[in-house]
Structure formats: structure tokens, C-alpha cells
PDB file of C-alpha atoms in Angstrom:
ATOM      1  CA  UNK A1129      89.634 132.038  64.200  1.00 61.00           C
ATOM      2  CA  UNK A1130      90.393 128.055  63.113  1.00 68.00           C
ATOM      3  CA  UNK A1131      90.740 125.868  65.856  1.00 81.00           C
ATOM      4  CA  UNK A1132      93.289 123.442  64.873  1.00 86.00           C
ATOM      5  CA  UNK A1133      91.704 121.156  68.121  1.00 93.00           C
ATOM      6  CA  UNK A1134      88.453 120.977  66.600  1.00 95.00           C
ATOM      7  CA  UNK A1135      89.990 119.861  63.277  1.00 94.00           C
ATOM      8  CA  UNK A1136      91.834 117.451  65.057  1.00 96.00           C
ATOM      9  CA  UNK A1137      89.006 116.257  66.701  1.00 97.00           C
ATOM     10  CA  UNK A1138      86.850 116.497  63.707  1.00 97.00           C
ATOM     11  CA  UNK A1139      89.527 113.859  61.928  1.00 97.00           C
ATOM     12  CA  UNK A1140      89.599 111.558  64.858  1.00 97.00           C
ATOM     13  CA  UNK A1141      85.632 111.139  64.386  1.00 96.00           C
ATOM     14  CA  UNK A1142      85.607 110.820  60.829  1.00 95.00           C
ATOM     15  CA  UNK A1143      88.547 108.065  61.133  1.00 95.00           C
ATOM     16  CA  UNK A1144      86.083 105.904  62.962  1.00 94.00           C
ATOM     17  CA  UNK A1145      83.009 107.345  61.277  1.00 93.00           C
ATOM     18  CA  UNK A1146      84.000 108.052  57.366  1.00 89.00           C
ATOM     19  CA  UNK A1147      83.472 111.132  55.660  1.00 83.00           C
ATOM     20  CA  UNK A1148      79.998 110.244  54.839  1.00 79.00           C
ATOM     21  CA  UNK A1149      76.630 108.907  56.100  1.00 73.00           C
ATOM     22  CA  UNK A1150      77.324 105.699  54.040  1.00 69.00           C
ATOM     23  CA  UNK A1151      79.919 104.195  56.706  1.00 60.00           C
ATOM     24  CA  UNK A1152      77.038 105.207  59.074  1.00 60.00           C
ATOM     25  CA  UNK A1153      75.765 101.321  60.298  1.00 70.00           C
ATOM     26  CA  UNK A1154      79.420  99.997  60.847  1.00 81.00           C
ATOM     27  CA  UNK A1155      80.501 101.888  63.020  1.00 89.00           C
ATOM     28  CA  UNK A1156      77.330 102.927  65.133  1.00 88.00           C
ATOM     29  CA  UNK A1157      76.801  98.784  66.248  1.00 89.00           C
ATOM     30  CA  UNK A1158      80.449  98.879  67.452  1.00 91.00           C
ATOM     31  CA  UNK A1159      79.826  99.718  70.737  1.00 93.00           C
ATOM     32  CA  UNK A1160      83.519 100.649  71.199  1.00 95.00           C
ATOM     33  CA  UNK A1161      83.814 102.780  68.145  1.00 94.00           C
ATOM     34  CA  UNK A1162      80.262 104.187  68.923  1.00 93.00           C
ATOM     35  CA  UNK A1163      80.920 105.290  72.825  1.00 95.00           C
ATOM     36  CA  UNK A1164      84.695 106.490  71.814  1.00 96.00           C
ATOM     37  CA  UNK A1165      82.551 108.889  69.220  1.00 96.00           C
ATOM     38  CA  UNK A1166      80.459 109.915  71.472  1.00 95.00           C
ATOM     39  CA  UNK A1167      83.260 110.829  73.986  1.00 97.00           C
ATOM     40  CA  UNK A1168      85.028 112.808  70.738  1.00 98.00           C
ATOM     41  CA  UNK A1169      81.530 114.514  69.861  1.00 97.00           C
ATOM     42  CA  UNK A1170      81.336 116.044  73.699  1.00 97.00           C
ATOM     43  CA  UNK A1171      84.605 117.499  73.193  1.00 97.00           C
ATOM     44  CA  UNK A1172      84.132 119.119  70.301  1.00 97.00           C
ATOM     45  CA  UNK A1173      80.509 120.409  71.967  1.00 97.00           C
ATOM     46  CA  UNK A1174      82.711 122.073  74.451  1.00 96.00           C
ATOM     47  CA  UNK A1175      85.317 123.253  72.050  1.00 96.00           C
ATOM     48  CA  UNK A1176      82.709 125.077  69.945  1.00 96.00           C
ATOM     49  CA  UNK A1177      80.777 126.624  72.801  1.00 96.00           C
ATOM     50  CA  UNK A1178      83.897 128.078  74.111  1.00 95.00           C
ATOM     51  CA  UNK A1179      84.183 129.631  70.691  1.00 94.00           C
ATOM     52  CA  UNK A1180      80.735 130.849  70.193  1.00 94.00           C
ATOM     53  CA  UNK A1181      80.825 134.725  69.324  1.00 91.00           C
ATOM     54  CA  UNK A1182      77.775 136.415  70.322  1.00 93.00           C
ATOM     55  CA  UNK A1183      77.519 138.647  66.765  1.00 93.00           C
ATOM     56  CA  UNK A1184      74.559 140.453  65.934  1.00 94.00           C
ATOM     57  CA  UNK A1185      74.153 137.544  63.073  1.00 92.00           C
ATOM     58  CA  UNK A1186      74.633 134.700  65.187  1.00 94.00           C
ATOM     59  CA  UNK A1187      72.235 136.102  68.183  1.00 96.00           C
ATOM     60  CA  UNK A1188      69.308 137.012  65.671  1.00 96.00           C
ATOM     61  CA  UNK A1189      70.046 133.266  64.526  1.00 95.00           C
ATOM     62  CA  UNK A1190      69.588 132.246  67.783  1.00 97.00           C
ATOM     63  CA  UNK A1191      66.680 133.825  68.649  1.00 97.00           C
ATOM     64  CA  UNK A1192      64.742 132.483  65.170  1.00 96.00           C
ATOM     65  CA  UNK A1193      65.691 129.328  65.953  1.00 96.00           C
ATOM     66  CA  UNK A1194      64.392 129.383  69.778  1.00 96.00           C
ATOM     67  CA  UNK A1195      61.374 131.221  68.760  1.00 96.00           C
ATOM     68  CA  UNK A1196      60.490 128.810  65.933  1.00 94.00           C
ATOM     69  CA  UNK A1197      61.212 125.541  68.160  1.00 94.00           C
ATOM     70  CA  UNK A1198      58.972 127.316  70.916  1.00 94.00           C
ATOM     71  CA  UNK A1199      55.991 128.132  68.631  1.00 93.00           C
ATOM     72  CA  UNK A1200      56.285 124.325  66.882  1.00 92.00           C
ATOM     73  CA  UNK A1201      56.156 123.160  70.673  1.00 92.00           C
ATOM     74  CA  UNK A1202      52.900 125.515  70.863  1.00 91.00           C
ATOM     75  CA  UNK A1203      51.280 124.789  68.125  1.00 91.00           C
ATOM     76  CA  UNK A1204      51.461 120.578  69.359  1.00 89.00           C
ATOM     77  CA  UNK A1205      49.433 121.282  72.065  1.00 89.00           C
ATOM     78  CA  UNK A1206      47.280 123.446  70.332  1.00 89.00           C
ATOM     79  CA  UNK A1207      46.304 120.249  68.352  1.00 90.00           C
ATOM     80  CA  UNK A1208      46.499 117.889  70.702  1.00 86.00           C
ATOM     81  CA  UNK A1209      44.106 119.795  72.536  1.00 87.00           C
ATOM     82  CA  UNK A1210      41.754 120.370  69.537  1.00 87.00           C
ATOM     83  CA  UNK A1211      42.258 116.405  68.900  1.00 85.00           C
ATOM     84  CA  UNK A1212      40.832 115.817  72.588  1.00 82.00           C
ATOM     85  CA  UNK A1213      37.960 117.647  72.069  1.00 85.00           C
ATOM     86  CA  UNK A1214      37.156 116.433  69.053  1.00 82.00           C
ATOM     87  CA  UNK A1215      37.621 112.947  70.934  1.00 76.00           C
ATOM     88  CA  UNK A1216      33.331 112.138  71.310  1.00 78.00           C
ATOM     89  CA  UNK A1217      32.572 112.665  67.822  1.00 79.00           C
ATOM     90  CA  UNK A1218      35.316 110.270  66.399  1.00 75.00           C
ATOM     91  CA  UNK A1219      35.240 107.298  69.113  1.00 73.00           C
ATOM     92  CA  UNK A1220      33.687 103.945  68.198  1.00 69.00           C
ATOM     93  CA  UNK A1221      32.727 101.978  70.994  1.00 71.00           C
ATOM     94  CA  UNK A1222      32.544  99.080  68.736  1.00 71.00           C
ATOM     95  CA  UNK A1223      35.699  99.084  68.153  1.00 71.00           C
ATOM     96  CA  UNK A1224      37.696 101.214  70.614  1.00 60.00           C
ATOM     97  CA  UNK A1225      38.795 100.245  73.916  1.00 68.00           C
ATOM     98  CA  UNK A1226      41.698 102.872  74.037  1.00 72.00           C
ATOM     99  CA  UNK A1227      43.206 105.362  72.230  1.00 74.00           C
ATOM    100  CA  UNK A1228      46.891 106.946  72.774  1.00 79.00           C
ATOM    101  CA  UNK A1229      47.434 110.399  71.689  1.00 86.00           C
ATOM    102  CA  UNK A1230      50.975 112.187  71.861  1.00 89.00           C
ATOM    103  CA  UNK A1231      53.290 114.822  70.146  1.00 90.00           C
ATOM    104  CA  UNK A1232      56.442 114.607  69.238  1.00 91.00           C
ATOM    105  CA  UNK A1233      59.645 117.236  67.834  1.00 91.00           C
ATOM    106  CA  UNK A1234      62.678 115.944  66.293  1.00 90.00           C
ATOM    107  CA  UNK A1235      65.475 117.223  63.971  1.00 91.00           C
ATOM    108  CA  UNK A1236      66.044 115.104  60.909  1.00 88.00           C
ATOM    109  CA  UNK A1237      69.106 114.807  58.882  1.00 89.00           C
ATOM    110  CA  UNK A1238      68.418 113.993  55.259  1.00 88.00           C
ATOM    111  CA  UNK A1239      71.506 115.632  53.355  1.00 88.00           C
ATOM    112  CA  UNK A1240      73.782 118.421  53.255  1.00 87.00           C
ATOM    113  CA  UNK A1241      70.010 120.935  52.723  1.00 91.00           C
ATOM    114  CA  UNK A1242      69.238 119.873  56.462  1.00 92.00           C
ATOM    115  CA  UNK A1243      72.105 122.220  57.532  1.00 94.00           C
ATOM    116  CA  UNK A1244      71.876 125.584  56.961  1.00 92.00           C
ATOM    117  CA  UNK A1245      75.510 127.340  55.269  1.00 90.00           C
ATOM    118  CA  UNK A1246      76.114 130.283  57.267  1.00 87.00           C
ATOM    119  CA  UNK A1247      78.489 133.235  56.426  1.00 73.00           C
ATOM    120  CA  UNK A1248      80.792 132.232  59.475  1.00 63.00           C
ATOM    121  CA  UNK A1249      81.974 129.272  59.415  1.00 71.00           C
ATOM    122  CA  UNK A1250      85.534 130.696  60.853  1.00 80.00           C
ATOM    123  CA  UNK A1251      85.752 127.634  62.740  1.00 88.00           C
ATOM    124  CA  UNK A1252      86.959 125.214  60.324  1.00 89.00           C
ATOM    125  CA  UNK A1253      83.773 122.643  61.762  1.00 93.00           C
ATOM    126  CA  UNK A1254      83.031 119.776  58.914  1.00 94.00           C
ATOM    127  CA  UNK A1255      78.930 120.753  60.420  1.00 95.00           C
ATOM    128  CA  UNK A1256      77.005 118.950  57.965  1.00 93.00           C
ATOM    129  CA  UNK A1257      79.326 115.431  58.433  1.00 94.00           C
ATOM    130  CA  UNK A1258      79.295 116.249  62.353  1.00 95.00           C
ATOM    131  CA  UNK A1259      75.855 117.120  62.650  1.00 95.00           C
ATOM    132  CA  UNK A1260      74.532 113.856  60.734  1.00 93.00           C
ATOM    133  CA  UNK A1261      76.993 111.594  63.430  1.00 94.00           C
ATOM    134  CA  UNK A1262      75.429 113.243  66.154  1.00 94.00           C
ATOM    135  CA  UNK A1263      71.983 112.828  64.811  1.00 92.00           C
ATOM    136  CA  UNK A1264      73.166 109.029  63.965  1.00 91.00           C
ATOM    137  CA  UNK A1265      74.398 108.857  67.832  1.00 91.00           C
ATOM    138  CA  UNK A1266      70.598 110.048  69.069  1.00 88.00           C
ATOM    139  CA  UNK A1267      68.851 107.841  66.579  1.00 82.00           C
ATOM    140  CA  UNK A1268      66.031 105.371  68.202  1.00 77.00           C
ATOM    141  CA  UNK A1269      67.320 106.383  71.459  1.00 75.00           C
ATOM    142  CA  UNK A1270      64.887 108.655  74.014  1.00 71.00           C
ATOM    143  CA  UNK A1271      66.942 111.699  73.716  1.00 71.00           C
ATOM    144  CA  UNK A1272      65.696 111.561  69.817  1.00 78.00           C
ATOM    145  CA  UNK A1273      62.917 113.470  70.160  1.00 83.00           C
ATOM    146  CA  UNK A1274      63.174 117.252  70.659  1.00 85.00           C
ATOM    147  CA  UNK A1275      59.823 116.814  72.972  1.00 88.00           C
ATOM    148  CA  UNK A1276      57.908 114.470  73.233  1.00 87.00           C
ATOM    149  CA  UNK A1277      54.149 115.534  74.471  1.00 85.00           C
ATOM    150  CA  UNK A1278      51.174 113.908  76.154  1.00 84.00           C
ATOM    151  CA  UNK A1279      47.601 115.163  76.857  1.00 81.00           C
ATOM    152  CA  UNK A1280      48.366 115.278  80.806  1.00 81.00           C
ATOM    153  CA  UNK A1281      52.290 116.414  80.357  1.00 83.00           C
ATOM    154  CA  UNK A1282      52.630 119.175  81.824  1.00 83.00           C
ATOM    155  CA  UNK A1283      54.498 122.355  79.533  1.00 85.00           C
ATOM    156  CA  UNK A1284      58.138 122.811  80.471  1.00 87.00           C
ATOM    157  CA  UNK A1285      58.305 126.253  78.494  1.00 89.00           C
ATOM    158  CA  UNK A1286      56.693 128.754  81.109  1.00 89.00           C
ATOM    159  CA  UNK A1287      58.074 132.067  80.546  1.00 91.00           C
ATOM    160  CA  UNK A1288      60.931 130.800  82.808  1.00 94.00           C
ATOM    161  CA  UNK A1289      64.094 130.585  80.475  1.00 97.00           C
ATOM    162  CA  UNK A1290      66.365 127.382  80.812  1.00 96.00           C
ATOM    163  CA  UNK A1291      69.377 129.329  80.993  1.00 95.00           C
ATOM    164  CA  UNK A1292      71.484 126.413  81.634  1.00 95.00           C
ATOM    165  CA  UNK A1293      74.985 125.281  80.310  1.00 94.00           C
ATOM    166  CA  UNK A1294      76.186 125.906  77.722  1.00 96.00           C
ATOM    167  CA  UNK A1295      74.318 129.323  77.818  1.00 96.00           C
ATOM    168  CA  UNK A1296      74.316 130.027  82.026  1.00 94.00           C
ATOM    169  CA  UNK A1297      77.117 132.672  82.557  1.00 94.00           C
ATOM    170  CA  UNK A1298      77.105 134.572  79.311  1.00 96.00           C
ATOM    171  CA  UNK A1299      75.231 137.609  79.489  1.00 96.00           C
ATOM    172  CA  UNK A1300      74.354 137.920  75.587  1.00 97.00           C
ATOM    173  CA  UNK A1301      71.488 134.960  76.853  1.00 97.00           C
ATOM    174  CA  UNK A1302      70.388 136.432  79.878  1.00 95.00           C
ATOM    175  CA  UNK A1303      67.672 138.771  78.271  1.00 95.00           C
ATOM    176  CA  UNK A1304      66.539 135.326  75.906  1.00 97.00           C
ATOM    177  CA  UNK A1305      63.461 132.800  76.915  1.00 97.00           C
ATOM    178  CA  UNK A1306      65.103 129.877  75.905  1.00 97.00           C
ATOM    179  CA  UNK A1307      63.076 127.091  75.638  1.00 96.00           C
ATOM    180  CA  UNK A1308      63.441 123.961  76.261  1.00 94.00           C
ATOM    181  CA  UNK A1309      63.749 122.449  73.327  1.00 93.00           C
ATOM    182  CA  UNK A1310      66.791 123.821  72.733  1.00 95.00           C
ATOM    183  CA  UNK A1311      67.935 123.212  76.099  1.00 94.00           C
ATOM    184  CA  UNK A1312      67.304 119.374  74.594  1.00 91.00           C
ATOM    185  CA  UNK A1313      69.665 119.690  71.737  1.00 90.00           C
ATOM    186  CA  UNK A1314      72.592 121.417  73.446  1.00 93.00           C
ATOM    187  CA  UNK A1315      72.916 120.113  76.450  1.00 91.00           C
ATOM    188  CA  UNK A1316      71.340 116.530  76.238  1.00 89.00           C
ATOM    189  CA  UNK A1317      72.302 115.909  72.744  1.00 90.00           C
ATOM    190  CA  UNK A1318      75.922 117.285  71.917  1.00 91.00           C
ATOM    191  CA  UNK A1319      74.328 119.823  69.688  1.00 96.00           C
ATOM    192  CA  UNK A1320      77.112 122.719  70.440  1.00 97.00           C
ATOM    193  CA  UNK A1321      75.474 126.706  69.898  1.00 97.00           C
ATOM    194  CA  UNK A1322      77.009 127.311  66.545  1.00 96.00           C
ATOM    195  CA  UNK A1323      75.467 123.269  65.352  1.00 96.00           C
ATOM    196  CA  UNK A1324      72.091 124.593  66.434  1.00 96.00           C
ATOM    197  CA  UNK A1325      72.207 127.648  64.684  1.00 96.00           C
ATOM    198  CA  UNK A1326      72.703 125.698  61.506  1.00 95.00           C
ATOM    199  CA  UNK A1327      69.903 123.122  62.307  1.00 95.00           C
ATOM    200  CA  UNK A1328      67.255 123.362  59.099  1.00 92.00           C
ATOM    201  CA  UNK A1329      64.983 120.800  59.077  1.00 90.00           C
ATOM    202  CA  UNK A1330      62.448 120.057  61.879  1.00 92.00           C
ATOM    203  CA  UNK A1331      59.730 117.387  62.194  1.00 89.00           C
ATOM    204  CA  UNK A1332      56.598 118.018  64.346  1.00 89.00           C
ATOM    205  CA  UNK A1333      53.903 115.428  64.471  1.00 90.00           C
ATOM    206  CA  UNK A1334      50.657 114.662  66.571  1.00 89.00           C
ATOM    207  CA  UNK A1335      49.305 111.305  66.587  1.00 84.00           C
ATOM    208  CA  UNK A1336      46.077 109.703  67.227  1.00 83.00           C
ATOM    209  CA  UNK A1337      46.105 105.798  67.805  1.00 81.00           C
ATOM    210  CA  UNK A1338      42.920 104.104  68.291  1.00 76.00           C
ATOM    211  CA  UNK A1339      43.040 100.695  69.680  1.00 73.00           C
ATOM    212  CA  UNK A1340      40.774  97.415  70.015  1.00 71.00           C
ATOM    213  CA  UNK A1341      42.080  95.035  72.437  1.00 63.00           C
ATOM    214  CA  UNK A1342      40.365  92.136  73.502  1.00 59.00           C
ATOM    215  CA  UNK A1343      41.442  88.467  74.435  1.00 57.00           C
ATOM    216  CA  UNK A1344      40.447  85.173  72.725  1.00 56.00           C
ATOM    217  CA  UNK A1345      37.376  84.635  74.851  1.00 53.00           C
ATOM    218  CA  UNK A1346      35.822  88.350  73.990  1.00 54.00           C
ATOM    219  CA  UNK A1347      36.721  89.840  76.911  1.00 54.00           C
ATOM    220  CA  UNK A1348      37.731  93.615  76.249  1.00 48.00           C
ATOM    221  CA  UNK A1349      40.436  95.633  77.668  1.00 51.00           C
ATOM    222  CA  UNK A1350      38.777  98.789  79.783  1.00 51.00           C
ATOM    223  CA  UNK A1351      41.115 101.745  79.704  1.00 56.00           C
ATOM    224  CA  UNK A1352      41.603 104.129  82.293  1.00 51.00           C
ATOM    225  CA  UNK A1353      42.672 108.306  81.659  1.00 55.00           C
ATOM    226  CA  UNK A1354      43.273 109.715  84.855  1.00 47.00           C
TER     227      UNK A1354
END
């Protein structure tokens, strides 16, 4: 059923925000605008959660999406880990005095395609517009990345499900893993249940930095890895 107090909430955001990305910058450096925004966006998080329906769509949805944010978290590590190994053959100690690997997982909005259509949308939710002003709110901030992974992080997904709000107390999530990746987006990020459903385009990435540092009189930096 429409929820004439999302819609209302919806058109309070997009007053302040516009209808699209374009408008983005001008009000996101208002720090005013930009915290009011963020105080409408956590509203309509609730809102939406308390509106979830647990269908047999929308929990198969759920599950792909957990499943596929858990294996992406995987398969980092898996390379990372591959990466370290690989770490004697590659080093040059003439020029290398550190190195910095990491992993990170983010959502990216690029258009409308970076939200998936779904056949439910009973909750009259503007979720492409919405979902790029939240990504817009977590943009170069920490919360950005999904995960962010180091060689000595430890994992946080380990078979114990972070069954947290907004998903603690309903049963239809107490047989699910959920990882915590997606206890990142909803509960850190204002990504509501039925936003993350429609979430379609995810970034993973490994890096491998190698540095030279030295000062002007030759003198080289030594690292340490504990």
C-alpha cells in the first residue's frame, strides 16, 4: 500500500535536493541543507523498513543480494591473499621501501541502470532519485566503502549472522547469514531493506601500491608489517 508519509518525505528531500543528480553539488556543500537531508533520509529508512513485506520475491531478493555481497567480500581476500604471496617475486629492493595493499566494496550510482526496477514498487518510493542522494550523502566519507579490507583485518563475516536493526525481531531473517556488508548499507548508511534489494551495481577492487620513500640526503624509509 502507498504511504502518503514517504511521499511527503520523498518531496521534502527533493525540494532541497532537485529531482535529479544535476542539483547534486549545491546542495550537498550546504551544510544545513545537507544535515536537514540526512535527517529526512533516516526517516524515510525507518518508514520503509516498517513497510518491508517479507514475500517470497522480496526474500529470494534478499538472499541474492547477501549472498553475492558475501562471496565479492570472499573473493577480496582470496586475492589479497594470492597478492601476498606473490609479494617476493614482484618486490624491488631498489626501489621499494613499502608497499600498501588493501580491498575495498562500494555501491556506485551511475544512472537510473544502477537500480534495479522491481515488480513491487507499491510504495510509491522515487528509489532511483533517493538512492543516488543517499549515495551523494556517503560520498568521500568512511562509511563509503561497503568494506574496506587489509592483509591483517580480521573477517567480520564468520558464520555468525549480524542480525541487527533493521532486521533483529523479524523472524523471516532469523534463518539468514547476513553479512556484514549489508549490515553496512542498512544500518550505517540509510540504505532501507526494500533500497537494498534494488541495489545493481557493485564495485570490488584490490590494490597493490608500491612505494619509494627516501629523504633529500638518501636516507630511506624502513617499513615495518607486524
Amino acid at each position: 500500500m502507498i504511504s502518503y508519509k514517504l511521499i511527503d518525505i520523498e518531496r521534502q528531500i527533493k525540494n532541497i535536493a532537485g529531482c535529479s543528480s544535476d542539483d547534486c553539488d549545491k546542495w550537498s556543500r550546504d551544510l544545513v541543507k545537507f544535515n536537514y537531508v540526512k535527517s529526512l533520509l533516516a526517516k524515510r529508512w525507518n518508514l520503509l523498513n516498517m513497510m518491508f513485506q517479507p514475500s517470497d520475491m522480496n526474500m529470494k531478493r534478499f538472499k541474492d543480494v547477501n549472498s553475492r555481497l558475501e562471496l565479492l567480500c570472499r573473493q577480496m581476500r582470496e586475492r589479497m591473499l594470492k597478492l601476498t604471496q606473490s609479494l617476493p617475486l614482484v618486490i624491488d629492493s631498489n626501489f621499494d621501501d613499502d608497499y600498501e595493499l588493501k580491498g575495498e566494496l562500494r555501491f556506485c550510482y551511475n544512472d537510473e541502470k544502477s537500480v534495479l526496477k522491481l515488480d513491487d514498487d507499491c510504495y510509491g518510493s522515487d528509489f532511483p532519485r533517493m538512492i543516488d542522494i543517499i549515495h551523494t550523502c556517503n560520498y568521500d566519507t568512511y562509511w563509503e566503502c561497503i568494506e574496506r579490507i587489509s592483509p591483517i583485518s580480521d573477517s567480520l563475516d564468520d558464520g555468525i549472522s549480524w542480525n541487527e536493526p533493521p532486521f533483529y525481531g523479524r523472524p523471516e531473517f532469523d534463518n539468514i547469514i547476513i553479512c556484514h556488508a549489508i549490515h553496512n548499507r542498512s544500518y550505517h548508511l540509510n540504505y532501507s531493506i526494500p533500497d537494498i534489494l534494488r541495489l545493481n551495481d557493485f564495485w570490488a577492487e584490490v590494490h597493490l601500491t608500491f612505494q619509494s620513500i627516501t629523504e633529500q640526503n638518501g636516507t630511506r624509509y624502513v617499513p615495518y608489517h607486524g
